[in-house]
Coordinates of C-alpha atoms and ligand atoms in Angstrom, one line a residue:
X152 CA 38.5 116.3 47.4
X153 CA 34.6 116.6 49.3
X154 CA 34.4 113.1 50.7
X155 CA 31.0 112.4 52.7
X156 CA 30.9 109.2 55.1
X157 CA 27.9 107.9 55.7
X158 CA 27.6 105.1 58.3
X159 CA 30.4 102.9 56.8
X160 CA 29.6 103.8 53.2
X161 CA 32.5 106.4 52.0
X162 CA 31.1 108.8 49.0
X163 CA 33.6 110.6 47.0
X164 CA 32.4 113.8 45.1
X165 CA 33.7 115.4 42.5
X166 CA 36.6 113.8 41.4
X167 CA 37.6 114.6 37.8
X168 CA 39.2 111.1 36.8
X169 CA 38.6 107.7 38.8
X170 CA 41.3 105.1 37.4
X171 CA 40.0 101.4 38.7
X172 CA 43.1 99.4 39.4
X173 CA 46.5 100.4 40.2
X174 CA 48.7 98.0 38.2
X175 CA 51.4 99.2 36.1
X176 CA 49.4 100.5 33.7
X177 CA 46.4 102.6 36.3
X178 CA 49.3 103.7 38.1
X179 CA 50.8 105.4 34.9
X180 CA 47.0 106.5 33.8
X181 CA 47.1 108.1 37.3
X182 CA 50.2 110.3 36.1
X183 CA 49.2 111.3 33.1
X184 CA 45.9 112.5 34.3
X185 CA 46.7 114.2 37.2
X186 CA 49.8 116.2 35.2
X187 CA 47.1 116.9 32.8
X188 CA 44.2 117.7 35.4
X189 CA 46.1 119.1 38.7
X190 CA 46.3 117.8 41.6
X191 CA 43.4 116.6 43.5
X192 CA 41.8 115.3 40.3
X193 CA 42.8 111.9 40.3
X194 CA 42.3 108.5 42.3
X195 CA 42.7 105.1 41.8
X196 CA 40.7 102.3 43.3
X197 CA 42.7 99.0 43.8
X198 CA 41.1 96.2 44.9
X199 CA 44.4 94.8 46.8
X200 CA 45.9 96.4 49.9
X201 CA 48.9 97.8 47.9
X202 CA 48.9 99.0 44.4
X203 CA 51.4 97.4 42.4
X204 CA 51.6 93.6 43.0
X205 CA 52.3 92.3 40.3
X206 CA 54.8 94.8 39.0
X207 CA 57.2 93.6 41.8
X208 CA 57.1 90.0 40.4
X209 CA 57.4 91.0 36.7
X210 CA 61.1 89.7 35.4
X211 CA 61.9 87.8 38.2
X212 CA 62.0 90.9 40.6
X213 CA 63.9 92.8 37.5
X214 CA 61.3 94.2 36.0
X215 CA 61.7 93.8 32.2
X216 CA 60.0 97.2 31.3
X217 CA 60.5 98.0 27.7
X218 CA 62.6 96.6 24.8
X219 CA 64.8 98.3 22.5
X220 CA 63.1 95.9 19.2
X221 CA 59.8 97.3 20.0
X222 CA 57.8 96.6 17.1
X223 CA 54.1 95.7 16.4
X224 CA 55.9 92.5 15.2
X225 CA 56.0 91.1 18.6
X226 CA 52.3 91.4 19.3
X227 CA 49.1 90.1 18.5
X228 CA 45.5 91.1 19.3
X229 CA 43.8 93.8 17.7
X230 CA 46.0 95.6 15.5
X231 CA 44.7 99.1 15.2
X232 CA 45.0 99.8 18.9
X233 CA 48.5 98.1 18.5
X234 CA 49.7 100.7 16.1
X235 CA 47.7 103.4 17.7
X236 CA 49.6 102.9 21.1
X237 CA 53.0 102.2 19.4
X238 CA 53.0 104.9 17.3
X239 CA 52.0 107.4 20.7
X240 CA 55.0 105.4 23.1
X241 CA 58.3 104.8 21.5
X242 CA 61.1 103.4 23.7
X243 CA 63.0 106.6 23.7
X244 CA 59.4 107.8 25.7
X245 CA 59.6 105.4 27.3
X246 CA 62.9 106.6 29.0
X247 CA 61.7 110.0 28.9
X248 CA 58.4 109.5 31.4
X249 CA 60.5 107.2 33.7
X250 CA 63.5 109.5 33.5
X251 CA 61.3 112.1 34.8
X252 CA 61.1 109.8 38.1
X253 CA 64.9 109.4 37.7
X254 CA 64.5 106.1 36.5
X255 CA 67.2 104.8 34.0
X256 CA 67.0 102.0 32.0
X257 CA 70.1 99.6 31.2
X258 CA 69.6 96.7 28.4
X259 CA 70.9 92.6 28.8
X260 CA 72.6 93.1 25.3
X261 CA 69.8 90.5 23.8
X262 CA 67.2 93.9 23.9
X263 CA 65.0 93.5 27.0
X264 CA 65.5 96.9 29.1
X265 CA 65.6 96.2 32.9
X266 CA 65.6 99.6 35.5
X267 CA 69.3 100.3 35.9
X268 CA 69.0 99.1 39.4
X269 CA 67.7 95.4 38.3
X270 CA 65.1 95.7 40.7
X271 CA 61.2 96.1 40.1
X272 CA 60.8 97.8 43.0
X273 CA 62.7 100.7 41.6
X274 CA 59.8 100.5 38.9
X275 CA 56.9 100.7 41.6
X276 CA 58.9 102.9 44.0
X277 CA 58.8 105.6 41.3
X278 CA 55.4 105.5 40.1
X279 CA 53.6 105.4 43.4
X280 CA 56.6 108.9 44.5
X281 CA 54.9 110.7 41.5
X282 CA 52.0 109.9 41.9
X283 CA 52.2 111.1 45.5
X284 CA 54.0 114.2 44.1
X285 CA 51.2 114.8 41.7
X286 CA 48.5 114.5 44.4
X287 CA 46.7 111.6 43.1
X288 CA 45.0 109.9 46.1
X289 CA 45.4 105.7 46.2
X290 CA 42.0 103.8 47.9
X291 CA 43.2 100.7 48.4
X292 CA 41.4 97.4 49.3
X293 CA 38.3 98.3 47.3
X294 CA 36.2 95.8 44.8
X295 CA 34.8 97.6 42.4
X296 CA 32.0 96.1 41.4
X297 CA 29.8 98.1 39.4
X298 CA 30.0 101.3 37.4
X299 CA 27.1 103.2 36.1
X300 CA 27.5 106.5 34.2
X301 CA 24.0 108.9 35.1
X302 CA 23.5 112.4 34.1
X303 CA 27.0 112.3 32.6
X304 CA 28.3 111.1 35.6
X305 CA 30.1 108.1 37.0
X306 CA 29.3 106.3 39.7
X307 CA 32.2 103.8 40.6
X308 CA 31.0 101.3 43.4
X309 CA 32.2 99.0 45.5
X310 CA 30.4 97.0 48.6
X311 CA 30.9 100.2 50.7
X312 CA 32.3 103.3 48.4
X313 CA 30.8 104.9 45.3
X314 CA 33.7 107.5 43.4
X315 CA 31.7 110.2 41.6
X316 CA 33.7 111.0 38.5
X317 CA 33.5 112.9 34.6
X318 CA 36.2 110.2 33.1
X319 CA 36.6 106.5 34.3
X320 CA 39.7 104.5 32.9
X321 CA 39.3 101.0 33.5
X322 CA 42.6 99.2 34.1
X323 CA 42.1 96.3 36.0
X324 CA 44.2 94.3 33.9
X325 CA 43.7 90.2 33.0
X326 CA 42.7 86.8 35.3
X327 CA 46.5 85.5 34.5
X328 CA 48.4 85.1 37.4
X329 CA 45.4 84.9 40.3
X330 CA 48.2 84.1 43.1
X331 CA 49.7 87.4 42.3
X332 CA 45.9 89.4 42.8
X333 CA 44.5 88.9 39.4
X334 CA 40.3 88.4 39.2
X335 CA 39.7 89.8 35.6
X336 CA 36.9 91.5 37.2
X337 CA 37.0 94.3 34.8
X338 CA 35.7 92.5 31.9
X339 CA 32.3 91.4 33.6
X340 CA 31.7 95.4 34.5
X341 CA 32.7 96.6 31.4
X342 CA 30.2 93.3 30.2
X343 CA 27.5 95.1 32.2
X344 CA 27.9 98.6 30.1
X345 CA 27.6 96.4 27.0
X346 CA 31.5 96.1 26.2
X347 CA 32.3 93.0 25.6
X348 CA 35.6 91.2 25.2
X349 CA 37.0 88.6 22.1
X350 CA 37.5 85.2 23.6
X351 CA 39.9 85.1 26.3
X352 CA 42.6 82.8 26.9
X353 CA 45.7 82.1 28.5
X354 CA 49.5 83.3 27.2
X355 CA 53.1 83.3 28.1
X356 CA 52.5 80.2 30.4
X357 CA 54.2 76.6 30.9
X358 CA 52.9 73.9 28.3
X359 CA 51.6 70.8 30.7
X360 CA 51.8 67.8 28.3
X361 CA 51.0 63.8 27.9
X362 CA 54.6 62.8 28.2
X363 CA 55.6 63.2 31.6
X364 CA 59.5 62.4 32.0
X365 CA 59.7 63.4 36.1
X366 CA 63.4 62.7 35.4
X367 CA 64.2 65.8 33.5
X368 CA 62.5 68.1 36.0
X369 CA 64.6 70.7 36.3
X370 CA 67.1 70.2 33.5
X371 CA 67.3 73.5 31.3
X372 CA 69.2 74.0 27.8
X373 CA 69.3 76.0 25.0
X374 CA 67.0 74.7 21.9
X375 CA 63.9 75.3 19.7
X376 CA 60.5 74.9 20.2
X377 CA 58.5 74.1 17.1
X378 CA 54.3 74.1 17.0
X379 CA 53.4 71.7 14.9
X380 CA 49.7 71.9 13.7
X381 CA 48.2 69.1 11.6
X382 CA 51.7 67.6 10.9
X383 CA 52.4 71.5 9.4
X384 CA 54.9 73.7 11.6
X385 CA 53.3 76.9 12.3
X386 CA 55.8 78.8 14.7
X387 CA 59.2 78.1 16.2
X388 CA 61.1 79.7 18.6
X389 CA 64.6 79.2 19.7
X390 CA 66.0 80.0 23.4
X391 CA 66.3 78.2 26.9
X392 CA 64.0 75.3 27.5
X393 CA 63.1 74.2 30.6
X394 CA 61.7 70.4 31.5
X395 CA 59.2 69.7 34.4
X396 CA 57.2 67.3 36.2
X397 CA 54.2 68.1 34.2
X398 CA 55.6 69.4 30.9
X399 CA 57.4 72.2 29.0
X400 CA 58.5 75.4 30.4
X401 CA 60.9 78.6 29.8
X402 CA 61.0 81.2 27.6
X403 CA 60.9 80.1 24.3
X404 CA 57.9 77.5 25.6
X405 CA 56.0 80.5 26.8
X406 CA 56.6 82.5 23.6
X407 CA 54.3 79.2 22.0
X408 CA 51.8 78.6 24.8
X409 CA 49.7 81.5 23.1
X410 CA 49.0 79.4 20.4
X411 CA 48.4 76.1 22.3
X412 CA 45.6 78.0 24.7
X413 CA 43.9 79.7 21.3
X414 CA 43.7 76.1 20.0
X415 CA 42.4 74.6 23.1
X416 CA 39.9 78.0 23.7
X417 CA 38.8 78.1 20.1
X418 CA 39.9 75.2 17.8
X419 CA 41.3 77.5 15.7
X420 CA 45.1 79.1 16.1
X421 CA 45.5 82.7 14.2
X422 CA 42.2 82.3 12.8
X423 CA 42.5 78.8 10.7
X424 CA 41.0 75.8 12.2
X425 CA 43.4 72.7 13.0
X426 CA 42.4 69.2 14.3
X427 CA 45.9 68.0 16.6
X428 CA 48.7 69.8 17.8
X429 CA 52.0 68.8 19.2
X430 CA 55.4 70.2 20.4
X431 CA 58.4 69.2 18.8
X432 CA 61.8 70.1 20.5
X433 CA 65.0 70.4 19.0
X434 CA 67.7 70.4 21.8
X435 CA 71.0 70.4 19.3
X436 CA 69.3 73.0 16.8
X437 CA 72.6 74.9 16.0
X438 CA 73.4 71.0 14.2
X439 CA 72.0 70.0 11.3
X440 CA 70.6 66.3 10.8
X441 CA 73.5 65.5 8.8
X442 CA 75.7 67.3 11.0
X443 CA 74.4 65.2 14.0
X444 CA 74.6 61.9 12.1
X445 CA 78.1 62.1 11.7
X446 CA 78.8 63.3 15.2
X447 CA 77.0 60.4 16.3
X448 CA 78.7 58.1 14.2
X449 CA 82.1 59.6 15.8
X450 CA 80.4 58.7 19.5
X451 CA 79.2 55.4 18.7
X452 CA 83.1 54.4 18.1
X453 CA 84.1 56.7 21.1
X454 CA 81.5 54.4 23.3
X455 CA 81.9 51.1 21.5
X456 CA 81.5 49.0 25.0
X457 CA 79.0 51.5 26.4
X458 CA 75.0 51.1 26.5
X459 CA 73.3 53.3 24.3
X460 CA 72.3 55.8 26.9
X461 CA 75.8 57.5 26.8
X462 CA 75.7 58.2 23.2
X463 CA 74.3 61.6 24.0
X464 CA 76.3 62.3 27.1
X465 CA 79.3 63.7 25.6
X466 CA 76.9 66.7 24.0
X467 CA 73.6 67.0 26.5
X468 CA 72.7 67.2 30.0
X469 CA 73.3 63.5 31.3
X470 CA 69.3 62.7 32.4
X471 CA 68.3 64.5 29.1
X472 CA 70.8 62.0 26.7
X473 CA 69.1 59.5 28.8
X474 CA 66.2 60.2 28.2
X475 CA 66.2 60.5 24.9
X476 CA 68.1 57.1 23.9
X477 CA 65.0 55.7 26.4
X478 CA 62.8 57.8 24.0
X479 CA 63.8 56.4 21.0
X480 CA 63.5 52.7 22.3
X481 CA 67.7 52.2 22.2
X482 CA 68.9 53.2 25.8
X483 CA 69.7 49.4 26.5
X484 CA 71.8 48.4 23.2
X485 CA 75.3 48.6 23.2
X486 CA 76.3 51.6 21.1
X487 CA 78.9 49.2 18.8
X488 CA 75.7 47.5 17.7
X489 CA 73.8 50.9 17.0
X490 CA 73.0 50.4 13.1
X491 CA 73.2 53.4 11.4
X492 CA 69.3 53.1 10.8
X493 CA 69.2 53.5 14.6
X494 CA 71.6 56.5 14.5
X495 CA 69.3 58.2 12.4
X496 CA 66.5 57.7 14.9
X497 CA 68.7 59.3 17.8
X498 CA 69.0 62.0 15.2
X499 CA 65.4 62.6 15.2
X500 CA 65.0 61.6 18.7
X501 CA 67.3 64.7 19.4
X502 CA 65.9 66.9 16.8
X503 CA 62.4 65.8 16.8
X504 CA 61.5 65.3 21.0
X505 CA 57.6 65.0 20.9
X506 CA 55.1 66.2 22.8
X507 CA 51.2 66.2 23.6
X508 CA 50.1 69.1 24.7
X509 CA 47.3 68.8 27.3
X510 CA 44.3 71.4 28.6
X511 CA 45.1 72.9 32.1
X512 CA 44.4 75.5 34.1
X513 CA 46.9 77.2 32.8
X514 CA 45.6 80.7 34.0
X515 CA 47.3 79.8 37.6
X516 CA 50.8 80.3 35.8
X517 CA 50.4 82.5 32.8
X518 CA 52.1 86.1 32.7
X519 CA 49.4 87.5 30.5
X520 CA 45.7 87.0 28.9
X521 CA 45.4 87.2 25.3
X522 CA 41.7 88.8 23.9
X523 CA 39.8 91.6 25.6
X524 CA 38.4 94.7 24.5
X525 CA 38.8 95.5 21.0
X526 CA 38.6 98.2 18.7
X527 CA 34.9 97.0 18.1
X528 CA 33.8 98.9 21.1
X529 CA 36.9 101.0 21.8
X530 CA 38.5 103.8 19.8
X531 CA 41.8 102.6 18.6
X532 CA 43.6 106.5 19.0
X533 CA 41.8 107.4 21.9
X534 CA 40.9 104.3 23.9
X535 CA 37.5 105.6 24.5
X536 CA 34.3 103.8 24.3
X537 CA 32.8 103.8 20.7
X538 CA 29.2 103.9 22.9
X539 CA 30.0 105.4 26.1
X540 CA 31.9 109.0 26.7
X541 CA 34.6 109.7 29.2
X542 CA 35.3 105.8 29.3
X543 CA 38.3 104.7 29.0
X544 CA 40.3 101.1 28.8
X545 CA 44.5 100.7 29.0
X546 CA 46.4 98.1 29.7
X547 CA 45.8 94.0 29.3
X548 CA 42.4 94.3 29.7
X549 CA 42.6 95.3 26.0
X550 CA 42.9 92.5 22.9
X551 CA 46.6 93.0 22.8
X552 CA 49.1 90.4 24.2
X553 CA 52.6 90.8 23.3
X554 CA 55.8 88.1 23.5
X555 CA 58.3 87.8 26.3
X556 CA 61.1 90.6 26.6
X557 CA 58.8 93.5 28.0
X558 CA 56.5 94.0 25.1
X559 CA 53.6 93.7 27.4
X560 CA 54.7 96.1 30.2
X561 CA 56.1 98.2 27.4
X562 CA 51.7 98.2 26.1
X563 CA 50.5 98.9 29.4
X564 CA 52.2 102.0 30.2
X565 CA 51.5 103.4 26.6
X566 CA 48.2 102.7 26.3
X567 CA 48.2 104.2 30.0
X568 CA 49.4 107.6 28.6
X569 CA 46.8 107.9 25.9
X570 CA 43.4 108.8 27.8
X571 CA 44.6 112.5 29.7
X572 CA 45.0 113.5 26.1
X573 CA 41.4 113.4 25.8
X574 CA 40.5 114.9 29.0
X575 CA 39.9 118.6 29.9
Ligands
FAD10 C1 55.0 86.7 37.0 C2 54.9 87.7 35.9 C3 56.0 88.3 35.4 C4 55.9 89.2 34.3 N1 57.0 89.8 33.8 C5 56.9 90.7 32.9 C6 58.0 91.4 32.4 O1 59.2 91.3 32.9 N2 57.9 92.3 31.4 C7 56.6 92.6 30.8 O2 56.6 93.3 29.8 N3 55.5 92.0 31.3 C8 55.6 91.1 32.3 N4 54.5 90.5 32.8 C9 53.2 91.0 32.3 C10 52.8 92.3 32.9 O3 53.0 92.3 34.3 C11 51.3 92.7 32.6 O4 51.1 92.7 31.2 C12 51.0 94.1 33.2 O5 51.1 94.1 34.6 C13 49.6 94.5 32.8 O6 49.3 95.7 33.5 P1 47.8 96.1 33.8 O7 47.9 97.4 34.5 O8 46.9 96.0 32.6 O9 47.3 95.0 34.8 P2 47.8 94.6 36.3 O10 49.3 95.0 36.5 O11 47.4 93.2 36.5 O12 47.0 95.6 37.3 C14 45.6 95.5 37.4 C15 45.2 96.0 38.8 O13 43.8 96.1 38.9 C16 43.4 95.7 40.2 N5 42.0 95.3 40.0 C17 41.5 94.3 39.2 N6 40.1 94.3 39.3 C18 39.8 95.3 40.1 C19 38.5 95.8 40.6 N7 37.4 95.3 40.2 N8 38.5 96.9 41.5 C20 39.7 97.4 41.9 N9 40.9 97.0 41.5 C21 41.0 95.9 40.6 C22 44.3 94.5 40.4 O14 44.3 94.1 41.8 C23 45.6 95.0 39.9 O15 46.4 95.6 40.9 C24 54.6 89.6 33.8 C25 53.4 89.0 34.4 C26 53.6 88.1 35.5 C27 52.3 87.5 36.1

């Protein structure tokens, strides 16, 4: 590559492919192009010192990469580019692009697809090895702040570099997760070249709520999540549930947080207008409400001479039984007084916990962005601008978001692969 510096600005000539932003899914981009282009064809601009940040935090350090349900199912977003991107990436390509790095995948027997190693670095480790292998040349700790396209050309600038280039793929990925390097700078450049982005907000994130019980921070079981919008349930979504200081969290919380941050964006959750939300949280789900009555009628025998706040402790965490009895205004009366009008509140106490969900900034802790760039100003096969040649956008940056379990990774490396195929 013909790189000119002049006084402390740094002017790259000639490069074939500029990818800005080297998350997971520039740094695949970066792979694909330069396999398709040859070495020496490829850069990629990152804005942090190292590519990669977030990729070492994704699954807890595991790396969830891919899941063997993939399925449009588990997405939402724009559903053209969806299809488009599964229909170009299976799993089974998955394997074969990481295998090529040596990289082999093991499942948790629920589906989600960690590197056999467990380890994200693993992940990282092999992309950034090909990509040195494939000679495509990293500039790290650059802002890019502006692209222009003139005479055919890109010019890709930050404060003190401008990249000269034929194709520029934009994948500077979402503003979720800001402690981990995230800006969501793309989408105000891409703004600039008159591609704009459907209303952003966050997904996959903790649910901060009214009822704050700083008891149960901490406490964790298995239950389901229900949204209820308008006094109608709209989603549910069974799995491990874990109480904070400031609200709801785990997976299965997450998995409904989507819809939460679409009603507090837009008023509106998958398109139909709602007035009031709240969460409603079954923590004894695999009972029934008759079920549970009886059991309860057992207990209240079993703890005749006990306050009501034991009840529950034979089945549930201790603070959470607490809790609950508290909840349903019964925690103080001895359980050989509980009428069985008052069981059947404990039964909905259990099987109908309520929440309030609350506005927060809830950017700070969410895994992904829902919106972006959709296939009103992108190409749905080819992830090219509708309006401007030779550009292209992968990753989260685009109107796709998809649940927990490695849908999203599983996106950003397919979309990742799609733009070489267009390049000459
Ligand atoms: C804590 C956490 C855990 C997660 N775990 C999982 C998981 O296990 N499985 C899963 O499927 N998904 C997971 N995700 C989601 C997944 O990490 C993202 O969907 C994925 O990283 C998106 O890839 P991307 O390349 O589009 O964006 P990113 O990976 O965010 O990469 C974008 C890159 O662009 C750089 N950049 C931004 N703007 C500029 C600019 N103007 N100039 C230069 N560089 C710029 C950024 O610094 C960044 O390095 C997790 C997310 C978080 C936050």
């Amino acid at each position: 590559m013909d790189d000119l510096k002049i006084g402390c600005i740094m002017d790259y000539k000639n490069v074939k492919t500029a990818i800005i932003g080297g998350g997971a899914s520039g740094l695949a981009a970066a792979i694909a192009c330069s396999e398709k282009l040859g070495k020496g064809s490829t850069v990629i601009i990152e804005r942090q010192p190292r590519t990669g940040r977030k990729l070492l935090a994704t699954g807890n350090g595991r790396c969830n990469i891919t899941n063997i349900n993939m399925s449009s199912e588990h997405y939402y977003g724009d559903k053209s580019i969806i299809d488009s991107v599964l229909s170009e990436f299976s799993v089974e390509e998955s394997e074969r692009f990481f295998g090529g790095m040596g990289i082999i995948f093991r499942s948790d027997g629920e589906g989600r697809m960690y590197p056999y190693s467990n380890q994200a670095t693993t992940v990282l480790d092999g992309l950034r090895l090909e990509c040195e292998r494939l000679g495509v040349e990293e500039i790290c700790d650059f802002l890019i702040t502006d692209v222009q396209k003139k005479n055919n050309v890109f010019l890709i600038s930050s404060k003190t570099l401008t990249v000269r280039a034929k194709y520029v793929v934009f994948a500077t990925g979402s503003q979720a997760s800001p402690l981990l390097g995230a800006n969501g700078s793309g989408y105000g450049i891409l703004s600039k070249l008159g591609i704009e982005s459907s209303p952003l907000f966050p997904a996959l994130s903790p649910i901060s709520t009214k009822e704050k019980y700083k008891n149960l921070k901490g406490v964790r079981t298995k239950g389901k999540v229900s949204l209820i919008a308008d006094e109608k349930p709209l989603k549910s979504v069974k799995g491990e549930i874990q109480f904070t200081d400031y609200g709801l969290s785990g997976i299965c919380v997450f998995e409904i947080s989507r819809f939460v941050n679409e009603f507090f964006r837009l008023g509106k959750i998958c398109g139909t207008s709602y007035g009031k939300i709240k969460i409603s949280v079954d923590v004894m789900n695999e009972y029934s409400y008759n079920e549970l009555y009886e059991y309860l009628c057992k207990c209240r025998k079993i703890f005749a001479s006990y306050k009501s706040d034991v009840l529950l402790s034979a089945a549930l965490n201790k603070k959470l039984s607490q809790t609950i009895a508290r909840y349903c205004g019964l925690d103080s009366k001895p359980c050989f007084r509980l009428t069985d009008s008052d069981i059947k509140k404990i039964v909905f106490g259990v099987k109908k916990f309520e929440f309030t969900p609350i506005i927060t900034n809830s950017y700070k802790s969410a895994q992904v962005s829902a919106g972006g760039i959709n296939s009103d100003y992108i190409d749905p096969v080819t992830l090219m601008s509708n309006k401007i040649e030779n550009l292209f956008v992968v990753g989260e940056l685009l109107d796709v978001d998809g649940e927990c379990g490695g849908y999203n990774l599983h996106f950003a490396f397919g979309s990742a692969m799609i733009p070489a195929k267009y390049m000459k």
